């Protein structure tokens, strides 16, 4: 998913749906690859008050305006491994998430961005006007 800075800002709080069209929650945070500046993961706020945040790879996700459609089922997202959204996503955490979502250890994106070592991803800070 290649998005401009403005599109990334609109992604915050976007509604998140699964591949069947069921609402999962809203986007909480965006994690960018340190080398490429491209989004690799979002967190999806779920639960009664949106208090749980689940990491989901954005590879093959579709973003349109104020919604994002993930290529996964709602139950799969909700049952994903628990990783704390603390500013950086370590390589071991990324690999566990990629494996859970059926992607290779580099999220199948390594070939697209060969200069990226994907050791760490950092949380993108929200820009407000």
Short mmCIF file of N, CA and C in Angstrom, two decimals:
data_model
loop_
_atom_site.label_atom_id
_atom_site.label_comp_id
_atom_site.label_asym_id
_atom_site.label_seq_id
_atom_site.Cartn_x
_atom_site.Cartn_y
_atom_site.Cartn_z
N UNK A 1 0.86 -1.16 0.00
CA UNK A 1 0.00 0.00 0.00
C UNK A 1 0.91 1.23 0.00
N UNK A 2 0.89 1.99 -1.07
CA UNK A 2 1.66 3.21 -1.17
C UNK A 2 0.69 4.38 -1.03
N UNK A 3 0.86 5.15 0.03
CA UNK A 3 -0.03 6.28 0.29
C UNK A 3 0.79 7.54 0.52
N UNK A 4 0.23 8.66 0.11
CA UNK A 4 0.87 9.95 0.37
C UNK A 4 0.72 10.29 1.85
N UNK A 5 1.46 11.31 2.30
CA UNK A 5 1.36 11.75 3.70
C UNK A 5 -0.06 12.17 4.03
N UNK A 6 -0.72 12.84 3.10
CA UNK A 6 -2.11 13.27 3.34
C UNK A 6 -3.04 12.06 3.45
N UNK A 7 -2.85 11.08 2.58
CA UNK A 7 -3.67 9.88 2.65
C UNK A 7 -3.42 9.12 3.95
N UNK A 8 -2.16 9.08 4.39
CA UNK A 8 -1.86 8.43 5.67
C UNK A 8 -2.58 9.12 6.81
N UNK A 9 -2.63 10.45 6.79
CA UNK A 9 -3.34 11.18 7.84
C UNK A 9 -4.82 10.82 7.85
N UNK A 10 -5.40 10.61 6.67
CA UNK A 10 -6.82 10.24 6.58
C UNK A 10 -7.07 8.80 7.02
N UNK A 11 -6.02 8.01 7.02
CA UNK A 11 -6.15 6.62 7.41
C UNK A 11 -6.45 6.47 8.90
N UNK A 12 -5.93 7.40 9.72
CA UNK A 12 -6.22 7.35 11.15
C UNK A 12 -7.73 7.42 11.36
N UNK A 13 -8.24 6.56 12.21
CA UNK A 13 -9.67 6.50 12.55
C UNK A 13 -10.54 5.98 11.41
N UNK A 14 -9.94 5.54 10.30
CA UNK A 14 -10.74 4.96 9.22
C UNK A 14 -11.42 3.70 9.72
N UNK A 15 -12.59 3.43 9.17
CA UNK A 15 -13.29 2.18 9.50
C UNK A 15 -12.56 1.03 8.83
N UNK A 16 -12.45 -0.09 9.54
CA UNK A 16 -11.75 -1.26 9.03
C UNK A 16 -12.76 -2.39 8.86
N UNK A 17 -12.75 -2.97 7.64
CA UNK A 17 -13.64 -4.07 7.33
C UNK A 17 -12.82 -5.29 6.92
N UNK A 18 -13.42 -6.47 7.12
CA UNK A 18 -12.74 -7.67 6.66
C UNK A 18 -13.09 -7.92 5.20
N UNK A 19 -12.56 -8.98 4.63
CA UNK A 19 -12.75 -9.25 3.20
C UNK A 19 -14.19 -9.60 2.85
N UNK A 20 -14.98 -9.94 3.86
CA UNK A 20 -16.39 -10.26 3.64
C UNK A 20 -17.29 -9.03 3.82
N UNK A 21 -16.71 -7.90 4.22
CA UNK A 21 -17.48 -6.68 4.42
C UNK A 21 -17.95 -6.45 5.84
N UNK A 22 -17.52 -7.31 6.78
CA UNK A 22 -17.89 -7.14 8.18
C UNK A 22 -16.98 -6.12 8.84
N UNK A 23 -17.57 -5.21 9.61
CA UNK A 23 -16.77 -4.19 10.30
C UNK A 23 -15.98 -4.84 11.43
N UNK A 24 -14.68 -4.51 11.48
CA UNK A 24 -13.80 -5.02 12.52
C UNK A 24 -13.58 -3.97 13.60
N UNK A 25 -13.34 -2.73 13.20
CA UNK A 25 -13.04 -1.65 14.13
C UNK A 25 -12.57 -0.42 13.39
N UNK A 26 -11.65 0.31 13.99
CA UNK A 26 -11.08 1.51 13.37
C UNK A 26 -9.56 1.46 13.45
N UNK A 27 -8.91 2.20 12.55
CA UNK A 27 -7.45 2.27 12.56
C UNK A 27 -7.02 3.07 13.78
N UNK A 28 -6.09 2.50 14.52
CA UNK A 28 -5.54 3.18 15.68
C UNK A 28 -4.21 3.84 15.36
N UNK A 29 -3.26 3.05 14.86
CA UNK A 29 -1.93 3.54 14.58
C UNK A 29 -1.43 2.96 13.26
N UNK A 30 -0.44 3.62 12.71
CA UNK A 30 0.18 3.19 11.46
C UNK A 30 1.67 2.97 11.74
N UNK A 31 2.19 1.86 11.29
CA UNK A 31 3.61 1.56 11.48
C UNK A 31 4.29 1.55 10.12
N UNK A 32 5.32 2.40 9.99
CA UNK A 32 6.07 2.56 8.75
C UNK A 32 7.38 1.80 8.82
N UNK A 33 7.82 1.29 7.69
CA UNK A 33 9.14 0.70 7.57
C UNK A 33 10.17 1.81 7.74
N UNK A 34 11.16 1.61 8.59
CA UNK A 34 12.18 2.64 8.84
C UNK A 34 12.93 3.03 7.57
N UNK A 35 13.16 2.08 6.67
CA UNK A 35 13.96 2.35 5.48
C UNK A 35 13.15 2.94 4.34
N UNK A 36 11.92 2.45 4.13
CA UNK A 36 11.15 2.85 2.95
C UNK A 36 10.10 3.92 3.23
N UNK A 37 9.75 4.11 4.51
CA UNK A 37 8.70 5.05 4.90
C UNK A 37 7.32 4.61 4.43
N UNK A 38 7.18 3.35 4.01
CA UNK A 38 5.89 2.82 3.58
C UNK A 38 5.21 2.10 4.73
N UNK A 39 3.88 2.16 4.79
CA UNK A 39 3.17 1.46 5.87
C UNK A 39 3.25 -0.05 5.69
N UNK A 40 3.56 -0.74 6.77
CA UNK A 40 3.58 -2.20 6.75
C UNK A 40 2.48 -2.79 7.63
N UNK A 41 2.17 -2.09 8.72
CA UNK A 41 1.15 -2.56 9.65
C UNK A 41 0.28 -1.39 10.07
N UNK A 42 -0.96 -1.72 10.42
CA UNK A 42 -1.81 -0.80 11.15
C UNK A 42 -2.24 -1.52 12.42
N UNK A 43 -2.66 -0.76 13.40
CA UNK A 43 -3.35 -1.39 14.51
C UNK A 43 -4.83 -1.13 14.32
N UNK A 44 -5.62 -2.13 14.64
CA UNK A 44 -7.07 -2.02 14.54
C UNK A 44 -7.63 -2.02 15.95
N UNK A 45 -8.35 -0.95 16.28
CA UNK A 45 -8.99 -0.86 17.59
C UNK A 45 -10.28 -1.66 17.54
N UNK A 46 -10.37 -2.64 18.44
CA UNK A 46 -11.54 -3.50 18.50
C UNK A 46 -12.06 -3.52 19.93
N UNK A 47 -13.12 -4.25 20.12
CA UNK A 47 -13.70 -4.38 21.45
C UNK A 47 -14.80 -3.36 21.67
N UNK A 48 -15.45 -3.48 22.80
CA UNK A 48 -16.61 -2.66 23.11
C UNK A 48 -16.31 -1.17 23.03
N UNK A 49 -15.20 -0.75 23.59
CA UNK A 49 -14.85 0.68 23.58
C UNK A 49 -13.59 0.95 22.75
N UNK A 50 -13.21 0.01 21.90
CA UNK A 50 -12.02 0.18 21.08
C UNK A 50 -10.74 0.18 21.89
N UNK A 51 -10.75 -0.54 23.01
CA UNK A 51 -9.60 -0.52 23.90
C UNK A 51 -8.51 -1.53 23.53
N UNK A 52 -8.84 -2.52 22.71
CA UNK A 52 -7.84 -3.49 22.27
C UNK A 52 -7.31 -3.06 20.91
N UNK A 53 -5.99 -3.11 20.74
CA UNK A 53 -5.38 -2.80 19.45
C UNK A 53 -4.68 -4.04 18.93
N UNK A 54 -4.98 -4.40 17.70
CA UNK A 54 -4.42 -5.58 17.06
C UNK A 54 -3.62 -5.17 15.84
N UNK A 55 -2.39 -5.67 15.73
CA UNK A 55 -1.56 -5.41 14.56
C UNK A 55 -2.02 -6.25 13.39
N UNK A 56 -2.10 -5.62 12.22
CA UNK A 56 -2.48 -6.32 10.99
C UNK A 56 -1.60 -5.80 9.85
N UNK A 57 -1.00 -6.71 9.06
CA UNK A 57 -0.24 -6.25 7.89
C UNK A 57 -1.18 -5.60 6.89
N UNK A 58 -0.71 -4.56 6.22
CA UNK A 58 -1.56 -3.87 5.25
C UNK A 58 -1.28 -4.28 3.81
N UNK A 59 -0.42 -5.26 3.63
CA UNK A 59 -0.18 -5.76 2.29
C UNK A 59 -1.50 -6.25 1.71
N UNK A 60 -1.82 -5.81 0.53
CA UNK A 60 -3.05 -6.19 -0.20
C UNK A 60 -4.32 -5.60 0.40
N UNK A 61 -4.21 -4.67 1.35
CA UNK A 61 -5.39 -3.98 1.86
C UNK A 61 -5.83 -2.94 0.84
N UNK A 62 -7.11 -2.61 0.87
CA UNK A 62 -7.66 -1.60 -0.03
C UNK A 62 -8.11 -0.40 0.80
N UNK A 63 -7.60 0.78 0.46
CA UNK A 63 -7.94 2.00 1.17
C UNK A 63 -8.71 2.92 0.25
N UNK A 64 -9.90 3.31 0.68
CA UNK A 64 -10.70 4.25 -0.10
C UNK A 64 -11.31 5.28 0.84
N UNK A 65 -10.80 6.49 0.78
CA UNK A 65 -11.35 7.58 1.58
C UNK A 65 -11.25 7.35 3.07
N UNK A 66 -12.34 6.90 3.68
CA UNK A 66 -12.34 6.72 5.13
C UNK A 66 -12.56 5.27 5.54
N UNK A 67 -12.27 4.33 4.62
CA UNK A 67 -12.38 2.91 4.96
C UNK A 67 -11.17 2.15 4.44
N UNK A 68 -10.88 1.06 5.12
CA UNK A 68 -9.83 0.15 4.67
C UNK A 68 -10.41 -1.26 4.75
N UNK A 69 -10.20 -2.02 3.69
CA UNK A 69 -10.67 -3.40 3.63
C UNK A 69 -9.44 -4.30 3.68
N UNK A 70 -9.39 -5.15 4.69
CA UNK A 70 -8.27 -6.06 4.87
C UNK A 70 -8.56 -7.39 4.17
N UNK A 71 -7.52 -8.07 3.71
CA UNK A 71 -7.73 -9.36 3.03
C UNK A 71 -7.85 -10.53 4.01
N UNK A 72 -8.35 -10.28 5.20
CA UNK A 72 -8.48 -11.30 6.24
C UNK A 72 -9.89 -11.31 6.80
N UNK A 73 -10.25 -12.39 7.47
CA UNK A 73 -11.54 -12.47 8.12
C UNK A 73 -11.48 -11.81 9.49
N UNK A 74 -12.62 -11.32 9.94
CA UNK A 74 -12.73 -10.62 11.22
C UNK A 74 -12.19 -11.46 12.38
N UNK A 75 -12.55 -12.73 12.44
CA UNK A 75 -12.11 -13.59 13.54
C UNK A 75 -10.58 -13.72 13.55
N UNK A 76 -9.99 -13.78 12.37
CA UNK A 76 -8.53 -13.91 12.30
C UNK A 76 -7.86 -12.67 12.88
N UNK A 77 -8.38 -11.50 12.55
CA UNK A 77 -7.81 -10.25 13.08
C UNK A 77 -7.96 -10.20 14.60
N UNK A 78 -9.13 -10.53 15.08
CA UNK A 78 -9.38 -10.46 16.52
C UNK A 78 -8.55 -11.46 17.31
N UNK A 79 -8.17 -12.59 16.69
CA UNK A 79 -7.39 -13.62 17.38
C UNK A 79 -5.89 -13.51 17.14
N UNK A 80 -5.44 -12.44 16.49
CA UNK A 80 -4.02 -12.26 16.18
C UNK A 80 -3.18 -12.19 17.46
N UNK A 81 -1.89 -12.53 17.35
CA UNK A 81 -1.01 -12.45 18.52
C UNK A 81 -1.03 -11.06 19.14
N UNK A 82 -0.96 -11.02 20.44
CA UNK A 82 -0.96 -9.75 21.16
C UNK A 82 0.43 -9.14 21.16
N UNK A 83 0.56 -7.96 20.58
CA UNK A 83 1.81 -7.22 20.55
C UNK A 83 1.49 -5.81 21.04
N UNK A 84 2.29 -5.32 21.97
CA UNK A 84 2.06 -3.98 22.50
C UNK A 84 2.44 -2.91 21.48
N UNK A 85 1.55 -1.95 21.22
CA UNK A 85 1.86 -0.85 20.30
C UNK A 85 2.67 0.24 21.01
N UNK A 86 3.98 -0.01 21.17
CA UNK A 86 4.80 0.86 21.99
C UNK A 86 5.76 1.77 21.23
N UNK A 87 5.54 1.95 19.96
CA UNK A 87 6.40 2.85 19.19
C UNK A 87 7.24 2.16 18.15
N UNK A 88 7.74 0.97 18.45
CA UNK A 88 8.51 0.19 17.48
C UNK A 88 8.01 -1.25 17.50
N UNK A 89 8.06 -1.86 16.35
CA UNK A 89 7.70 -3.26 16.21
C UNK A 89 8.98 -3.99 15.85
N UNK A 90 9.46 -4.80 16.75
CA UNK A 90 10.73 -5.50 16.56
C UNK A 90 10.60 -6.60 15.50
N UNK A 91 11.72 -6.99 14.94
CA UNK A 91 11.73 -7.99 13.86
C UNK A 91 11.04 -9.29 14.28
N UNK A 92 11.31 -9.79 15.47
CA UNK A 92 10.69 -11.04 15.93
C UNK A 92 9.17 -10.90 16.02
N UNK A 93 8.70 -9.74 16.45
CA UNK A 93 7.26 -9.49 16.52
C UNK A 93 6.66 -9.45 15.11
N UNK A 94 7.36 -8.79 14.19
CA UNK A 94 6.90 -8.75 12.80
C UNK A 94 6.78 -10.15 12.22
N UNK A 95 7.82 -10.96 12.43
CA UNK A 95 7.83 -12.30 11.87
C UNK A 95 6.70 -13.15 12.44
N UNK A 96 6.42 -13.01 13.73
CA UNK A 96 5.31 -13.75 14.34
C UNK A 96 3.98 -13.34 13.73
N UNK A 97 3.81 -12.04 13.51
CA UNK A 97 2.57 -11.54 12.91
C UNK A 97 2.45 -11.99 11.45
N UNK A 98 3.55 -11.87 10.68
CA UNK A 98 3.52 -12.31 9.29
C UNK A 98 3.14 -13.80 9.22
N UNK A 99 3.76 -14.62 10.07
CA UNK A 99 3.47 -16.06 10.07
C UNK A 99 2.00 -16.31 10.40
N UNK A 100 1.48 -15.62 11.39
CA UNK A 100 0.08 -15.79 11.76
C UNK A 100 -0.86 -15.47 10.59
N UNK A 101 -0.54 -14.40 9.85
CA UNK A 101 -1.40 -13.98 8.75
C UNK A 101 -1.06 -14.70 7.43
N UNK A 102 -0.19 -15.73 7.50
CA UNK A 102 0.10 -16.54 6.33
C UNK A 102 1.05 -15.89 5.34
N UNK A 103 1.87 -14.96 5.80
CA UNK A 103 2.85 -14.30 4.93
C UNK A 103 4.23 -14.83 5.27
N UNK A 104 5.18 -14.66 4.34
CA UNK A 104 6.53 -15.10 4.67
C UNK A 104 7.15 -14.16 5.69
N UNK A 105 8.35 -14.47 6.14
CA UNK A 105 9.01 -13.71 7.20
C UNK A 105 9.22 -12.25 6.92
N UNK A 106 9.09 -11.85 5.67
CA UNK A 106 9.23 -10.44 5.30
C UNK A 106 7.92 -9.86 4.79
N UNK A 107 6.83 -10.54 5.03
CA UNK A 107 5.54 -10.04 4.59
C UNK A 107 5.39 -10.01 3.09
N UNK A 108 6.19 -10.80 2.39
CA UNK A 108 6.22 -10.86 0.92
C UNK A 108 6.55 -9.53 0.29
N UNK A 109 6.92 -8.53 1.08
CA UNK A 109 7.20 -7.21 0.53
C UNK A 109 8.69 -6.98 0.32
N UNK A 110 9.54 -7.83 0.80
CA UNK A 110 10.98 -7.62 0.68
C UNK A 110 11.41 -7.46 -0.77
N UNK A 111 10.85 -8.23 -1.67
CA UNK A 111 11.23 -8.13 -3.09
C UNK A 111 10.85 -6.78 -3.68
N UNK A 112 9.78 -6.19 -3.17
CA UNK A 112 9.37 -4.87 -3.67
C UNK A 112 10.29 -3.77 -3.18
N UNK A 113 10.91 -3.97 -2.03
CA UNK A 113 11.74 -2.94 -1.41
C UNK A 113 13.07 -3.56 -0.98
N UNK A 114 13.92 -3.90 -1.93
CA UNK A 114 15.14 -4.63 -1.60
C UNK A 114 16.10 -3.88 -0.71
N UNK A 115 16.01 -2.56 -0.60
CA UNK A 115 16.93 -1.80 0.25
C UNK A 115 16.50 -1.82 1.71
N UNK A 116 15.33 -2.33 2.00
CA UNK A 116 14.82 -2.35 3.36
C UNK A 116 15.34 -3.56 4.11
N UNK A 117 15.90 -3.33 5.31
CA UNK A 117 16.35 -4.47 6.10
C UNK A 117 15.28 -4.93 7.07
N UNK A 118 14.21 -4.19 7.20
CA UNK A 118 13.05 -4.54 8.00
C UNK A 118 13.40 -4.98 9.41
N UNK A 119 14.48 -4.45 9.99
CA UNK A 119 14.79 -4.80 11.37
C UNK A 119 13.75 -4.24 12.32
N UNK A 120 13.30 -3.03 12.04
CA UNK A 120 12.33 -2.41 12.93
C UNK A 120 11.37 -1.55 12.13
N UNK A 121 10.18 -1.46 12.65
CA UNK A 121 9.18 -0.54 12.12
C UNK A 121 8.87 0.45 13.21
N UNK A 122 8.60 1.67 12.83
CA UNK A 122 8.27 2.67 13.83
C UNK A 122 6.86 3.17 13.62
N UNK A 123 6.25 3.57 14.72
CA UNK A 123 4.90 4.11 14.66
C UNK A 123 4.95 5.48 14.02
N UNK A 124 4.03 5.75 13.13
CA UNK A 124 3.92 7.06 12.49
C UNK A 124 3.10 7.95 13.39
N UNK A 125 3.64 9.11 13.68
CA UNK A 125 2.91 10.08 14.49
C UNK A 125 1.85 10.76 13.64
N UNK A 126 0.71 10.95 14.21
CA UNK A 126 -0.41 11.58 13.52
C UNK A 126 -0.14 13.07 13.37
N UNK A 127 -0.36 13.59 12.17
CA UNK A 127 -0.20 15.02 11.90
C UNK A 127 -1.57 15.68 11.95
N UNK A 128 -1.66 16.75 12.67
CA UNK A 128 -2.93 17.49 12.72
C UNK A 128 -2.70 18.90 12.24
N UNK A 129 -3.73 19.44 11.63
CA UNK A 129 -3.60 20.81 11.09
C UNK A 129 -4.12 21.82 12.08
#
